[in-house]
Coordinates of C-alpha atoms in Angstrom, one line a residue:
X1344 CA 111.8 63.7 98.2
X1345 CA 111.2 65.9 95.3
X1346 CA 109.8 69.4 95.5
X1347 CA 107.5 69.1 92.5
X1348 CA 106.7 66.1 90.2
X1349 CA 104.5 66.5 87.3
X1350 CA 102.5 64.2 86.6
X1351 CA 102.0 62.7 82.9
X1352 CA 99.8 59.2 83.8
X1353 CA 96.4 59.8 83.6
X1354 CA 95.9 57.0 86.2
X1355 CA 97.9 59.0 88.6
X1356 CA 96.5 62.1 87.6
X1357 CA 92.7 60.7 88.7
X1358 CA 94.3 59.5 92.0
X1359 CA 95.7 63.1 92.8
X1360 CA 92.0 64.2 92.2
X1361 CA 90.3 61.7 94.8
X1362 CA 89.4 63.4 97.9
X1363 CA 91.2 60.7 100.3
X1364 CA 94.1 59.7 97.9
X1365 CA 94.6 63.7 97.6
X1366 CA 94.8 63.6 101.9
X1367 CA 97.1 61.1 102.2
X1368 CA 99.4 62.2 99.5
X1369 CA 99.6 65.4 102.0
X1370 CA 99.9 63.5 105.0
X1371 CA 102.8 61.7 103.7
X1372 CA 105.2 64.5 103.6
X1373 CA 106.4 63.0 106.5
X1374 CA 107.0 59.4 106.2
X1375 CA 104.4 57.4 108.2
X1376 CA 103.5 53.9 108.3
X1377 CA 99.9 52.4 107.4
X1378 CA 98.9 52.3 111.0
X1379 CA 100.2 55.9 111.7
X1380 CA 98.6 57.2 108.6
X1381 CA 95.1 55.5 109.0
X1382 CA 95.0 56.7 112.8
X1383 CA 95.3 60.2 111.9
X1384 CA 92.7 60.1 109.2
X1385 CA 90.6 58.5 111.3
X1386 CA 90.4 55.2 108.8
X1387 CA 90.4 51.3 109.3
X1388 CA 94.1 50.1 108.6
X1389 CA 93.2 47.8 105.6
X1390 CA 91.8 50.7 103.7
X1391 CA 94.7 53.2 104.1
X1392 CA 96.8 49.9 103.0
X1393 CA 94.7 49.5 99.7
X1394 CA 95.0 52.9 99.0
X1395 CA 98.8 53.1 100.1
X1396 CA 99.3 50.5 97.5
X1397 CA 97.2 51.6 94.8
X1398 CA 99.7 55.0 95.3
X1399 CA 102.7 53.2 95.1
X1400 CA 101.7 51.4 92.1
X1401 CA 101.2 54.9 90.3
X1402 CA 104.6 56.2 91.5
X1403 CA 103.4 58.5 93.9
X1404 CA 104.5 57.0 97.2
X1405 CA 107.6 55.4 98.0
X1406 CA 108.9 53.5 100.5
X1407 CA 111.3 55.6 103.0
X1408 CA 112.3 53.1 105.7
X1409 CA 111.3 49.7 106.5
X1410 CA 111.3 48.5 110.6
X1411 CA 111.0 44.9 111.5
X1412 CA 109.3 43.8 114.7
X1413 CA 109.8 40.3 115.6
X1414 CA 108.4 38.6 112.3
X1415 CA 106.7 41.3 110.7
X1416 CA 108.0 44.1 108.4
X1417 CA 106.7 47.3 109.2
X1418 CA 106.8 50.1 105.9
X1419 CA 107.0 53.7 106.5
X1420 CA 105.6 55.6 103.1
X1421 CA 106.4 59.3 102.1
X1422 CA 105.0 61.1 99.3
X1423 CA 107.3 61.2 96.0
X1424 CA 107.1 65.1 96.1
X1425 CA 106.1 68.0 98.1
X1426 CA 103.7 69.4 95.5
X1427 CA 102.4 68.2 92.1
X1428 CA 101.7 69.4 88.8
X1429 CA 99.3 67.4 86.4
X1430 CA 101.3 67.7 82.7
X1431 CA 98.6 68.4 79.9
X1432 CA 100.4 65.5 78.5
X1433 CA 97.6 63.4 80.7
X1434 CA 95.0 65.0 78.8
X1435 CA 95.8 63.4 75.3
X1436 CA 94.4 65.1 72.1
X1437 CA 92.6 67.3 73.9
X1438 CA 95.4 69.0 76.1
X1439 CA 96.1 72.8 75.3
X1440 CA 98.3 73.9 72.2
X1441 CA 99.2 76.9 71.2
X1442 CA 99.6 76.0 67.4
X1443 CA 95.8 75.6 68.0
X1444 CA 95.2 79.7 69.1
X1445 CA 94.5 81.9 66.4
X1446 CA 94.7 84.9 68.5
X1447 CA 98.5 85.2 69.9
X1448 CA 97.0 88.4 72.2
X1449 CA 94.5 86.3 73.8
X1450 CA 94.6 85.1 77.4
X1451 CA 93.8 81.6 75.9
X1452 CA 97.3 81.5 74.2
X1453 CA 98.9 82.6 77.3
X1454 CA 97.3 79.6 78.9
X1455 CA 98.4 77.2 76.3
X1456 CA 101.5 78.6 76.2
X1457 CA 101.7 78.0 80.1
X1458 CA 100.4 74.7 79.2
X1459 CA 103.2 73.7 76.8
X1460 CA 105.7 75.0 79.5
X1461 CA 104.3 72.6 81.8
X1462 CA 104.3 69.7 79.2
X1463 CA 107.8 70.3 78.4
X1464 CA 109.9 71.4 81.4
X1465 CA 108.1 68.5 83.2
X1466 CA 109.2 65.8 80.5
X1467 CA 112.7 67.3 80.5
X1468 CA 113.0 67.2 84.1
X1469 CA 112.3 63.6 84.4
X1470 CA 114.7 62.8 81.8
X1471 CA 117.6 64.3 83.7
X1472 CA 116.7 63.1 87.0
X1473 CA 116.7 59.7 85.6
X1474 CA 120.1 60.5 83.9
X1475 CA 121.2 62.5 87.2
X1476 CA 122.0 65.2 85.1
X1477 CA 120.8 68.7 86.0
X1478 CA 118.8 70.5 83.4
X1479 CA 119.4 74.4 82.6
X1480 CA 116.7 76.6 82.9
X1481 CA 116.0 80.3 83.6
X1482 CA 112.8 81.6 85.9
X1483 CA 112.3 85.9 86.3
X1484 CA 109.0 86.7 88.7
X1485 CA 108.1 90.2 89.3
X1486 CA 105.1 92.2 89.9
X1487 CA 104.8 95.7 87.7
X1488 CA 102.0 98.4 89.0
X1489 CA 101.3 100.4 86.0
X1490 CA 99.7 103.9 86.0
X1491 CA 97.6 103.4 83.1
X1492 CA 97.1 101.1 80.2
X1493 CA 99.2 103.8 78.2
X1494 CA 102.1 103.2 80.0
X1495 CA 101.2 99.3 80.1
X1496 CA 101.5 99.1 76.2
X1497 CA 104.7 101.3 76.2
X1498 CA 106.2 99.2 78.5
X1499 CA 105.4 95.9 76.3
X1500 CA 106.5 97.4 73.1
X1501 CA 109.9 98.4 74.6
X1502 CA 109.9 95.0 76.0
X1503 CA 109.2 93.0 72.7
X1504 CA 112.1 95.4 71.2
X1505 CA 114.5 94.2 74.1
X1506 CA 113.5 90.6 73.8
X1507 CA 114.0 90.7 69.7
X1508 CA 117.3 92.5 70.1
X1509 CA 118.7 90.3 72.4
X1510 CA 117.5 86.7 70.8
X1511 CA 118.9 88.3 67.2
X1512 CA 122.5 88.9 69.1
X1513 CA 122.6 85.4 70.2
X1514 CA 120.7 83.3 68.4
X1515 CA 122.8 80.8 65.6
X1516 CA 121.0 78.7 63.9
X1517 CA 124.2 77.2 62.0
X1518 CA 126.0 76.9 65.2
X1519 CA 127.2 73.0 65.6
X1520 CA 126.8 71.9 68.9
X1521 CA 123.9 74.3 70.1
X1522 CA 120.5 73.5 71.5
X1523 CA 117.6 75.5 71.0
X1524 CA 116.1 76.9 73.8
X1525 CA 112.7 78.2 74.4
X1526 CA 111.5 81.5 75.8
X1527 CA 108.4 82.7 76.9
X1528 CA 107.3 85.9 77.9
X1529 CA 103.7 86.6 79.2
X1530 CA 101.6 89.2 81.8
X1531 CA 98.6 89.0 83.3
X1532 CA 96.9 91.2 86.1
X1533 CA 97.8 89.7 89.5
X1534 CA 94.5 88.7 91.4
X1535 CA 93.0 90.8 94.2
X1536 CA 92.6 87.8 96.5
X1537 CA 95.9 85.9 96.9
X1538 CA 95.3 81.8 96.2
X1539 CA 96.8 78.8 97.2
X1540 CA 96.4 76.0 94.4
X1541 CA 93.0 74.1 94.8
X1542 CA 91.5 77.6 95.5
X1543 CA 89.6 78.9 92.3
X1544 CA 90.2 83.0 92.0
X1545 CA 87.1 85.0 93.1
X1546 CA 84.5 85.5 91.0
X1547 CA 83.4 89.2 91.8
X1548 CA 87.1 90.3 90.4
X1549 CA 87.3 93.0 87.7
X1550 CA 87.9 91.2 84.2
X1551 CA 89.2 92.7 81.1
X1552 CA 91.1 95.6 80.4
X1553 CA 91.6 97.1 84.3
X1554 CA 94.9 98.5 85.1

């Protein structure tokens, strides 16, 4: 089972948003038969079998094991991944695109950058898995508590200068065997209340230019 799987197929994306199929995927973190899953969900086995077949066609679940009981074969199914991310690629032409954002200091531009990151890295990861190769990536995630908006602005200026200096030192447009890498640096206020996937940020949280 994969840690994270990126979904590009609109039909697969729709399936994960269906309440019943979403719950089935959550239950299938561990292999289970249709009968076992039906008992857990308190649903008819035939109904569970139908949805499992559809999820299998979409590549969201796979066969973990097959057991033979006399002349019958029982299949244990498992989710393709522990968690899923729906790629903006599944939205086609209406997907967020940083090239369509005029204000590069806006929150919308940051969201569009994040969307492109999911789309590009998700596609690269799938390609690397099929080729049985590793994908070189870098992730940095930290929290900084600024004392004031002025210090946040100073930090931003220093960070931009630092990144510009590093990029100019290591970037070589003429390198014959080089490969371009995309570097994205972003910052946003941390929500006051922690949220998990599927939970909205509380509407009473402050918006705008607060520290």
